[in-house]
Coordinates of N, CA, C and O in Angstrom, one line a residue:
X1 N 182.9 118.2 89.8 CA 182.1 118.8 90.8 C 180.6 118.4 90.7 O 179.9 118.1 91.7
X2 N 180.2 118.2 89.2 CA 178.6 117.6 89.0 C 178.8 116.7 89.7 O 178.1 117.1 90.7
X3 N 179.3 115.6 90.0 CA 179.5 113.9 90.1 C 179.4 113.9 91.6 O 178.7 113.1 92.3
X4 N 180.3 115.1 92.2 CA 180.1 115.2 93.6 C 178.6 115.7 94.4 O 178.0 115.4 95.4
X5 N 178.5 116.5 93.5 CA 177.2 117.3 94.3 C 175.8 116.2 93.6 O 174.7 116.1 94.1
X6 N 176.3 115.5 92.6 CA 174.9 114.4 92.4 C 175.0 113.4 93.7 O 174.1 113.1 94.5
X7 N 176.4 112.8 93.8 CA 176.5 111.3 94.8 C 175.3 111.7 96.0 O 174.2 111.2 96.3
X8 N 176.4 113.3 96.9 CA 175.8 113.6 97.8 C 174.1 113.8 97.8 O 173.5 113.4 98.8
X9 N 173.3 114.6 96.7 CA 172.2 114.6 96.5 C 171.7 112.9 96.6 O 171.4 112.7 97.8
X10 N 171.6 112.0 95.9 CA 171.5 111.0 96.0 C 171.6 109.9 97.1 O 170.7 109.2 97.3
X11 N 172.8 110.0 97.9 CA 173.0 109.7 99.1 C 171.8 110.6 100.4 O 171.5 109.9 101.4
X12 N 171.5 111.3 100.3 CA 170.9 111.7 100.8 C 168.8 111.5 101.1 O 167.9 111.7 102.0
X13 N 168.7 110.5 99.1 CA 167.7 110.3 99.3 C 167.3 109.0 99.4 O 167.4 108.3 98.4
X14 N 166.8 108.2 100.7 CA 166.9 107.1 101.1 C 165.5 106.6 101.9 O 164.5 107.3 102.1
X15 N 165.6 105.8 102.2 CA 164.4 105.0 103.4 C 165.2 104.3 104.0 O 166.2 103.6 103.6
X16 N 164.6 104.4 105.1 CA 165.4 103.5 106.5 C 164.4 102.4 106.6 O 163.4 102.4 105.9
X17 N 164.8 101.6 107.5 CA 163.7 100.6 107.7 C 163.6 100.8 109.5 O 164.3 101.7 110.0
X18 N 162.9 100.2 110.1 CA 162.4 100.7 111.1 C 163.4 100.0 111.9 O 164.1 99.0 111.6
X19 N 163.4 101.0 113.4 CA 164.4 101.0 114.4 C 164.6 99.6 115.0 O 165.6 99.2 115.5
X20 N 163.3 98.7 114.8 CA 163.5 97.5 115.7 C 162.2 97.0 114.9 O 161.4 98.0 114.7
X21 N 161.8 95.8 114.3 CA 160.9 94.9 113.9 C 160.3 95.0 115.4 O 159.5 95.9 115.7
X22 N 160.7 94.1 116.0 CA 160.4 93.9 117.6 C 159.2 94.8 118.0 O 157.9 94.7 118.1
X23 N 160.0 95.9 118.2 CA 159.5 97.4 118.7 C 158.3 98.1 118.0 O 157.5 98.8 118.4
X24 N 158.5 97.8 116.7 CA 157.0 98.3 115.3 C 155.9 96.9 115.9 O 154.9 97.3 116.4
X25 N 156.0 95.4 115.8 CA 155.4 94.7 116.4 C 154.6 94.9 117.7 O 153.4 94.8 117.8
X26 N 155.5 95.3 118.5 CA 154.2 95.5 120.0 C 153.6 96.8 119.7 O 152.6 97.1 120.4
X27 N 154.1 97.7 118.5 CA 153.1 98.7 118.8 C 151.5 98.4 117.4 O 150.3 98.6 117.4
X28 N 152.4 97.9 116.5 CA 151.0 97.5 115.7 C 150.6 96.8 116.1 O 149.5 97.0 116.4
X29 N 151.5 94.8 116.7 CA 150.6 93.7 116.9 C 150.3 93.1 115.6 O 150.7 93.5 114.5
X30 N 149.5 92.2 115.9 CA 150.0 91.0 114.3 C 147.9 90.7 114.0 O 147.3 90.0 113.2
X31 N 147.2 91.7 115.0 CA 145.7 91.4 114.7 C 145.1 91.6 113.1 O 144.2 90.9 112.7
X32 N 145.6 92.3 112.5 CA 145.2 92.5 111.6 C 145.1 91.7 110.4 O 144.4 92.0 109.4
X33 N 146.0 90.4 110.6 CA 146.5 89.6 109.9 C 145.3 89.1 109.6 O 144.5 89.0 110.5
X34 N 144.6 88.6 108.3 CA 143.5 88.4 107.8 C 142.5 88.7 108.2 O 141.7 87.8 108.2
X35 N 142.1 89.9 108.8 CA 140.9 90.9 109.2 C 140.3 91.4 108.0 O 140.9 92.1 107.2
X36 N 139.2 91.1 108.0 CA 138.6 92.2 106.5 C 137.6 93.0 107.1 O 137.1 93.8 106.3
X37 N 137.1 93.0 108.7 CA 136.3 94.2 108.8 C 134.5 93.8 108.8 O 133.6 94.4 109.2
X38 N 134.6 92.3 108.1 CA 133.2 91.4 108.1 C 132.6 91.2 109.2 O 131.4 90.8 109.3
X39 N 133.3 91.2 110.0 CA 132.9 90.6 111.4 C 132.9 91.2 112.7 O 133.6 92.2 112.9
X40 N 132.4 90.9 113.4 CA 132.4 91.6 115.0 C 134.0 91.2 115.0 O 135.0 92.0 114.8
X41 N 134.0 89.8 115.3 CA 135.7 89.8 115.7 C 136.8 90.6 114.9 O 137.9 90.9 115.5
X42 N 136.6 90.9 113.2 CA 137.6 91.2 112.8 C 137.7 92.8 112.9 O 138.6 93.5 112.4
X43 N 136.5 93.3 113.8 CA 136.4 94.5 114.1 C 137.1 94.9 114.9 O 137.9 95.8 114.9
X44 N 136.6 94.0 115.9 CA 137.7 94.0 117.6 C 139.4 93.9 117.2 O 140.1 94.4 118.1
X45 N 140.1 93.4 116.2 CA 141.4 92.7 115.9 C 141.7 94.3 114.9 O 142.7 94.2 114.2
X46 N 141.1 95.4 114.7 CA 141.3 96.3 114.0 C 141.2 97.3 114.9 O 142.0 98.3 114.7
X47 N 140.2 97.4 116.0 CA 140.5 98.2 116.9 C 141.6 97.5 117.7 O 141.7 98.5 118.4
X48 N 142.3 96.7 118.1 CA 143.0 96.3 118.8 C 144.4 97.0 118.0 O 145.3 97.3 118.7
X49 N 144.4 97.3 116.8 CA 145.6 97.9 116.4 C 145.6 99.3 116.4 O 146.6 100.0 116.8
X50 N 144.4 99.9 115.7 CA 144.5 101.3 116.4 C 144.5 101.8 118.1 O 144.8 102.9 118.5
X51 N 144.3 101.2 118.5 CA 144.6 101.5 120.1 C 146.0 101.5 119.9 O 146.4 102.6 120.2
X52 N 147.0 100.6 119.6 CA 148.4 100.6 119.9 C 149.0 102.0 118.9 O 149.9 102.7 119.3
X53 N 148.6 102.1 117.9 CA 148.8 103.5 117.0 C 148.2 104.8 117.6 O 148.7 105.9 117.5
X54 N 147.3 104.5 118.1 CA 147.3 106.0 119.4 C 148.2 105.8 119.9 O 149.2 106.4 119.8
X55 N 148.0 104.7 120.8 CA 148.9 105.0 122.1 C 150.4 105.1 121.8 O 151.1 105.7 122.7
X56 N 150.8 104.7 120.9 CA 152.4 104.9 120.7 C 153.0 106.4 119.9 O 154.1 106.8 119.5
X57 N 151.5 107.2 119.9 CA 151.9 108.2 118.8 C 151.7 108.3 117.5 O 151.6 109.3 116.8
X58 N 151.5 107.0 116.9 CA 151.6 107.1 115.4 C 151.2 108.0 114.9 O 151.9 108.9 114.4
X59 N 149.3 108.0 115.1 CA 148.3 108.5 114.6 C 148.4 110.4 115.6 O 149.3 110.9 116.3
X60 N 147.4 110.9 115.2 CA 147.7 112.3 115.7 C 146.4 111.9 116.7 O 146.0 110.7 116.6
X61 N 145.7 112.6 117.5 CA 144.4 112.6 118.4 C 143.2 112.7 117.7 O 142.2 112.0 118.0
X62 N 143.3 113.8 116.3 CA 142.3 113.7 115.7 C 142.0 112.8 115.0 O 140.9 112.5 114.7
X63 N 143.4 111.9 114.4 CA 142.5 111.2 113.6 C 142.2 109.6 114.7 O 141.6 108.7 114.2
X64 N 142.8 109.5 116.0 CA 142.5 109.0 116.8 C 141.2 108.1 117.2 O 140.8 106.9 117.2
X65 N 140.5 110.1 117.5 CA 139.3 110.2 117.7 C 138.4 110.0 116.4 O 137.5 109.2 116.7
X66 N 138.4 110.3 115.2 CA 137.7 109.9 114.2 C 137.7 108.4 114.2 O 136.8 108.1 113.4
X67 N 138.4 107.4 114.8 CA 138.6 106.1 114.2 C 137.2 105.1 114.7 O 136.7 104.1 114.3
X68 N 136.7 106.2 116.1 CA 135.5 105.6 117.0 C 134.2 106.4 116.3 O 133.1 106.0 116.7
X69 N 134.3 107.6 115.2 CA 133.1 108.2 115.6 C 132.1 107.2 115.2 O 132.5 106.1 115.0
X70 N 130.8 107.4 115.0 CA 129.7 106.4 114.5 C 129.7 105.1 114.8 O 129.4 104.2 114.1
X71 N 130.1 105.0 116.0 CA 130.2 103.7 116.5 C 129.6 103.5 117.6 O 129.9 104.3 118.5
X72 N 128.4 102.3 117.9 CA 127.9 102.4 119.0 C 128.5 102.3 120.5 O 127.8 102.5 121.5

């Protein structure tokens, strides 16, 4: 009965991988890819991915909105 109730415990603790590569791509997008944040442009290629993480839900509203505050 141990052996049973461990498998199932066990079996139960897992990670999935995501529903579609595809589908995680259009909503992150590939900007980020060597961005460190130095630059005007690597700024724009960081906001370019939080925009798709709002808009697809990821993020909640607040922390949305925090992503712009102190920004001219």
């Amino acid at each position: 009965m141990l052996a049973l109730v461990s498998t199932l415990a066990l079996s139960a603790c897992g990670t999935t991988a995501p529903a579609s590569v595809a589908g995680l791509r259009r909503v992150v997008g590939t900007d980020l890819i060597g961005a460190r944040g130095a630059t005007p442009a690597d700024q724009r290629k960081i906001d370019r991915t939080v925009v798709g993480l709002c808009a697809a839900d990821v993020w909640s509203k607040p922390e949305c909105a925090a992503h712009g505050e102190g920004r001219p």
